[in-house]
Amino acid sequence: MVAEYIRYQVAADQREALLAAYRQAAAELDAAPECLGYELSECEEEPGQFILRIEWTSTEAHLQGFRKGPQFAGFFAHVKGFYTSIQEMRHYHPTEVARSK
């Protein structure tokens, strides 16, 4: 498993539009076998600062599977308006330092 993190900074008047776009794009992630889960979080201290966490089976599955597969076009159509708002987009693998309840 690998986690992709996408960090967005959007203007206050674009906040609801970003949320709406990802509500629609979520259907494409749900249909993608490469996607294990996702979460879009907004910063409490800095409204308009969002982090999207997508869990993929692997980086290769994301880049070679999802991005070249049937769900990507629909996914991107929903969120492409926010592409210029991306501040970071990278893949991270978990380390042994972890705990979940």
mmCIF file with all atom_site columns, C-alpha atoms in Angstrom:
data_model
loop_
_atom_site.group_PDB
_atom_site.id
_atom_site.type_symbol
_atom_site.label_atom_id
_atom_site.label_alt_id
_atom_site.label_comp_id
_atom_site.label_asym_id
_atom_site.label_entity_id
_atom_site.label_seq_id
_atom_site.pdbx_PDB_ins_code
_atom_site.Cartn_x
_atom_site.Cartn_y
_atom_site.Cartn_z
_atom_site.occupancy
_atom_site.B_iso_or_equiv
_atom_site.pdbx_formal_charge
_atom_site.auth_seq_id
_atom_site.auth_comp_id
_atom_site.auth_asym_id
_atom_site.auth_atom_id
_atom_site.pdbx_PDB_model_num
ATOM 1   C CA . MET A 1 1   ? 0.000   0.000  0.000   1.00 0.00 ? 1   MET A CA 1
ATOM 2   C CA . VAL A 1 2   ? 1.106   3.538  -0.769  1.00 0.00 ? 2   VAL A CA 1
ATOM 3   C CA . ALA A 1 3   ? -0.579  6.817  0.129   1.00 0.00 ? 3   ALA A CA 1
ATOM 4   C CA . GLU A 1 4   ? -0.771  9.682  -2.317  1.00 0.00 ? 4   GLU A CA 1
ATOM 5   C CA . TYR A 1 5   ? -1.122  13.074 -0.687  1.00 0.00 ? 5   TYR A CA 1
ATOM 6   C CA . ILE A 1 6   ? -2.414  16.032 -2.652  1.00 0.00 ? 6   ILE A CA 1
ATOM 7   C CA . ARG A 1 7   ? -2.328  19.370 -0.863  1.00 0.00 ? 7   ARG A CA 1
ATOM 8   C CA . TYR A 1 8   ? -4.591  22.163 -2.095  1.00 0.00 ? 8   TYR A CA 1
ATOM 9   C CA . GLN A 1 9   ? -4.923  25.846 -1.244  1.00 0.00 ? 9   GLN A CA 1
ATOM 10  C CA . VAL A 1 10  ? -8.211  27.264 -2.494  1.00 0.00 ? 10  VAL A CA 1
ATOM 11  C CA . ALA A 1 11  ? -9.856  30.651 -2.067  1.00 0.00 ? 11  ALA A CA 1
ATOM 12  C CA . ALA A 1 12  ? -12.793 30.892 0.325   1.00 0.00 ? 12  ALA A CA 1
ATOM 13  C CA . ASP A 1 13  ? -15.249 31.227 -2.550  1.00 0.00 ? 13  ASP A CA 1
ATOM 14  C CA . GLN A 1 14  ? -13.933 27.960 -4.090  1.00 0.00 ? 14  GLN A CA 1
ATOM 15  C CA . ARG A 1 15  ? -14.226 25.795 -0.957  1.00 0.00 ? 15  ARG A CA 1
ATOM 16  C CA . GLU A 1 16  ? -17.694 24.404 -1.705  1.00 0.00 ? 16  GLU A CA 1
ATOM 17  C CA . ALA A 1 17  ? -16.796 23.851 -5.354  1.00 0.00 ? 17  ALA A CA 1
ATOM 18  C CA . LEU A 1 18  ? -13.783 21.728 -4.372  1.00 0.00 ? 18  LEU A CA 1
ATOM 19  C CA . LEU A 1 19  ? -15.908 19.643 -2.019  1.00 0.00 ? 19  LEU A CA 1
ATOM 20  C CA . ALA A 1 20  ? -18.581 19.185 -4.688  1.00 0.00 ? 20  ALA A CA 1
ATOM 21  C CA . ALA A 1 21  ? -15.983 18.178 -7.280  1.00 0.00 ? 21  ALA A CA 1
ATOM 22  C CA . TYR A 1 22  ? -14.559 15.496 -4.999  1.00 0.00 ? 22  TYR A CA 1
ATOM 23  C CA . ARG A 1 23  ? -18.012 14.231 -4.037  1.00 0.00 ? 23  ARG A CA 1
ATOM 24  C CA . GLN A 1 24  ? -18.515 13.509 -7.742  1.00 0.00 ? 24  GLN A CA 1
ATOM 25  C CA . ALA A 1 25  ? -14.964 12.276 -8.391  1.00 0.00 ? 25  ALA A CA 1
ATOM 26  C CA . ALA A 1 26  ? -15.291 9.822  -5.492  1.00 0.00 ? 26  ALA A CA 1
ATOM 27  C CA . ALA A 1 27  ? -17.452 7.565  -7.653  1.00 0.00 ? 27  ALA A CA 1
ATOM 28  C CA . GLU A 1 28  ? -14.501 7.046  -9.995  1.00 0.00 ? 28  GLU A CA 1
ATOM 29  C CA . LEU A 1 29  ? -12.195 6.229  -7.088  1.00 0.00 ? 29  LEU A CA 1
ATOM 30  C CA . ASP A 1 30  ? -14.794 3.811  -5.708  1.00 0.00 ? 30  ASP A CA 1
ATOM 31  C CA . ALA A 1 31  ? -14.876 2.004  -9.058  1.00 0.00 ? 31  ALA A CA 1
ATOM 32  C CA . ALA A 1 32  ? -11.086 1.786  -9.427  1.00 0.00 ? 32  ALA A CA 1
ATOM 33  C CA . PRO A 1 33  ? -9.638  -1.538 -8.248  1.00 0.00 ? 33  PRO A CA 1
ATOM 34  C CA . GLU A 1 34  ? -6.283  0.182  -7.600  1.00 0.00 ? 34  GLU A CA 1
ATOM 35  C CA . CYS A 1 35  ? -7.832  2.509  -4.988  1.00 0.00 ? 35  CYS A CA 1
ATOM 36  C CA . LEU A 1 36  ? -8.092  1.163  -1.443  1.00 0.00 ? 36  LEU A CA 1
ATOM 37  C CA . GLY A 1 37  ? -9.548  4.282  0.172   1.00 0.00 ? 37  GLY A CA 1
ATOM 38  C CA . TYR A 1 38  ? -9.471  8.063  0.314   1.00 0.00 ? 38  TYR A CA 1
ATOM 39  C CA . GLU A 1 39  ? -10.117 11.019 2.593   1.00 0.00 ? 39  GLU A CA 1
ATOM 40  C CA . LEU A 1 40  ? -10.327 14.747 1.947   1.00 0.00 ? 40  LEU A CA 1
ATOM 41  C CA . SER A 1 41  ? -9.526  16.834 5.038   1.00 0.00 ? 41  SER A CA 1
ATOM 42  C CA . GLU A 1 42  ? -9.647  20.587 5.591   1.00 0.00 ? 42  GLU A CA 1
ATOM 43  C CA . CYS A 1 43  ? -7.292  22.442 7.896   1.00 0.00 ? 43  CYS A CA 1
ATOM 44  C CA . GLU A 1 44  ? -9.002  23.903 10.959  1.00 0.00 ? 44  GLU A CA 1
ATOM 45  C CA . GLU A 1 45  ? -6.415  26.643 11.422  1.00 0.00 ? 45  GLU A CA 1
ATOM 46  C CA . GLU A 1 46  ? -6.312  27.654 7.752   1.00 0.00 ? 46  GLU A CA 1
ATOM 47  C CA . PRO A 1 47  ? -9.662  27.186 5.997   1.00 0.00 ? 47  PRO A CA 1
ATOM 48  C CA . GLY A 1 48  ? -9.194  26.548 2.300   1.00 0.00 ? 48  GLY A CA 1
ATOM 49  C CA . GLN A 1 49  ? -6.109  24.383 2.928   1.00 0.00 ? 49  GLN A CA 1
ATOM 50  C CA . PHE A 1 50  ? -7.048  20.785 2.032   1.00 0.00 ? 50  PHE A CA 1
ATOM 51  C CA . ILE A 1 51  ? -5.206  17.477 1.988   1.00 0.00 ? 51  ILE A CA 1
ATOM 52  C CA . LEU A 1 52  ? -6.489  14.581 -0.066  1.00 0.00 ? 52  LEU A CA 1
ATOM 53  C CA . ARG A 1 53  ? -5.140  11.185 0.981   1.00 0.00 ? 53  ARG A CA 1
ATOM 54  C CA . ILE A 1 54  ? -5.659  8.343  -1.487  1.00 0.00 ? 54  ILE A CA 1
ATOM 55  C CA . GLU A 1 55  ? -4.498  4.828  -0.661  1.00 0.00 ? 55  GLU A CA 1
ATOM 56  C CA . TRP A 1 56  ? -3.349  2.882  -3.720  1.00 0.00 ? 56  TRP A CA 1
ATOM 57  C CA . THR A 1 57  ? -2.283  -0.735 -3.956  1.00 0.00 ? 57  THR A CA 1
ATOM 58  C CA . SER A 1 58  ? 1.067   0.615  -5.235  1.00 0.00 ? 58  SER A CA 1
ATOM 59  C CA . THR A 1 59  ? 2.536   3.656  -6.965  1.00 0.00 ? 59  THR A CA 1
ATOM 60  C CA . GLU A 1 60  ? 2.755   1.669  -10.179 1.00 0.00 ? 60  GLU A CA 1
ATOM 61  C CA . ALA A 1 61  ? -0.903  0.634  -9.893  1.00 0.00 ? 61  ALA A CA 1
ATOM 62  C CA . HIS A 1 62  ? -1.834  4.294  -9.526  1.00 0.00 ? 62  HIS A CA 1
ATOM 63  C CA . LEU A 1 63  ? 0.317   5.629  -12.362 1.00 0.00 ? 63  LEU A CA 1
ATOM 64  C CA . GLN A 1 64  ? 0.073   2.730  -14.807 1.00 0.00 ? 64  GLN A CA 1
ATOM 65  C CA . GLY A 1 65  ? -3.309  1.298  -13.807 1.00 0.00 ? 65  GLY A CA 1
ATOM 66  C CA . PHE A 1 66  ? -5.646  4.066  -12.649 1.00 0.00 ? 66  PHE A CA 1
ATOM 67  C CA . ARG A 1 67  ? -4.209  6.891  -14.731 1.00 0.00 ? 67  ARG A CA 1
ATOM 68  C CA . LYS A 1 68  ? -4.345  4.755  -17.868 1.00 0.00 ? 68  LYS A CA 1
ATOM 69  C CA . GLY A 1 69  ? -7.614  3.072  -16.957 1.00 0.00 ? 69  GLY A CA 1
ATOM 70  C CA . PRO A 1 70  ? -11.278 3.827  -17.608 1.00 0.00 ? 70  PRO A CA 1
ATOM 71  C CA . GLN A 1 71  ? -11.962 5.768  -14.389 1.00 0.00 ? 71  GLN A CA 1
ATOM 72  C CA . PHE A 1 72  ? -9.262  8.415  -14.741 1.00 0.00 ? 72  PHE A CA 1
ATOM 73  C CA . ALA A 1 73  ? -10.942 10.521 -17.430 1.00 0.00 ? 73  ALA A CA 1
ATOM 74  C CA . GLY A 1 74  ? -14.106 10.881 -15.363 1.00 0.00 ? 74  GLY A CA 1
ATOM 75  C CA . PHE A 1 75  ? -12.147 11.547 -12.184 1.00 0.00 ? 75  PHE A CA 1
ATOM 76  C CA . PHE A 1 76  ? -10.017 14.232 -13.798 1.00 0.00 ? 76  PHE A CA 1
ATOM 77  C CA . ALA A 1 77  ? -13.008 15.864 -15.498 1.00 0.00 ? 77  ALA A CA 1
ATOM 78  C CA . HIS A 1 78  ? -14.453 16.590 -12.047 1.00 0.00 ? 78  HIS A CA 1
ATOM 79  C CA . VAL A 1 79  ? -11.292 17.944 -10.388 1.00 0.00 ? 79  VAL A CA 1
ATOM 80  C CA . LYS A 1 80  ? -9.271  19.498 -13.233 1.00 0.00 ? 80  LYS A CA 1
ATOM 81  C CA . GLY A 1 81  ? -10.473 22.985 -12.341 1.00 0.00 ? 81  GLY A CA 1
ATOM 82  C CA . PHE A 1 82  ? -8.419  22.764 -9.160  1.00 0.00 ? 82  PHE A CA 1
ATOM 83  C CA . TYR A 1 83  ? -5.191  21.514 -10.746 1.00 0.00 ? 83  TYR A CA 1
ATOM 84  C CA . THR A 1 84  ? -3.513  24.919 -10.399 1.00 0.00 ? 84  THR A CA 1
ATOM 85  C CA . SER A 1 85  ? -4.427  24.968 -6.676  1.00 0.00 ? 85  SER A CA 1
ATOM 86  C CA . ILE A 1 86  ? -2.199  21.944 -5.970  1.00 0.00 ? 86  ILE A CA 1
ATOM 87  C CA . GLN A 1 87  ? 0.757   22.745 -3.739  1.00 0.00 ? 87  GLN A CA 1
ATOM 88  C CA . GLU A 1 88  ? 2.055   19.172 -3.401  1.00 0.00 ? 88  GLU A CA 1
ATOM 89  C CA . MET A 1 89  ? 1.262   15.819 -5.003  1.00 0.00 ? 89  MET A CA 1
ATOM 90  C CA . ARG A 1 90  ? 3.447   12.896 -3.905  1.00 0.00 ? 90  ARG A CA 1
ATOM 91  C CA . HIS A 1 91  ? 3.405   9.230  -2.965  1.00 0.00 ? 91  HIS A CA 1
ATOM 92  C CA . TYR A 1 92  ? 4.429   8.069  0.514   1.00 0.00 ? 92  TYR A CA 1
ATOM 93  C CA . HIS A 1 93  ? 4.916   4.568  1.900   1.00 0.00 ? 93  HIS A CA 1
ATOM 94  C CA . PRO A 1 94  ? 4.191   3.780  5.539   1.00 0.00 ? 94  PRO A CA 1
ATOM 95  C CA . THR A 1 95  ? 6.959   3.159  8.029   1.00 0.00 ? 95  THR A CA 1
ATOM 96  C CA . GLU A 1 96  ? 6.930   0.988  11.145  1.00 0.00 ? 96  GLU A CA 1
ATOM 97  C CA . VAL A 1 97  ? 6.037   4.027  13.252  1.00 0.00 ? 97  VAL A CA 1
ATOM 98  C CA . ALA A 1 98  ? 2.266   3.772  13.294  1.00 0.00 ? 98  ALA A CA 1
ATOM 99  C CA . ARG A 1 99  ? -0.735  3.152  15.469  1.00 0.00 ? 99  ARG A CA 1
ATOM 100 C CA . SER A 1 100 ? -4.415  3.038  14.735  1.00 0.00 ? 100 SER A CA 1
ATOM 101 C CA . LYS A 1 101 ? -7.371  2.472  17.014  1.00 0.00 ? 101 LYS A CA 1
#
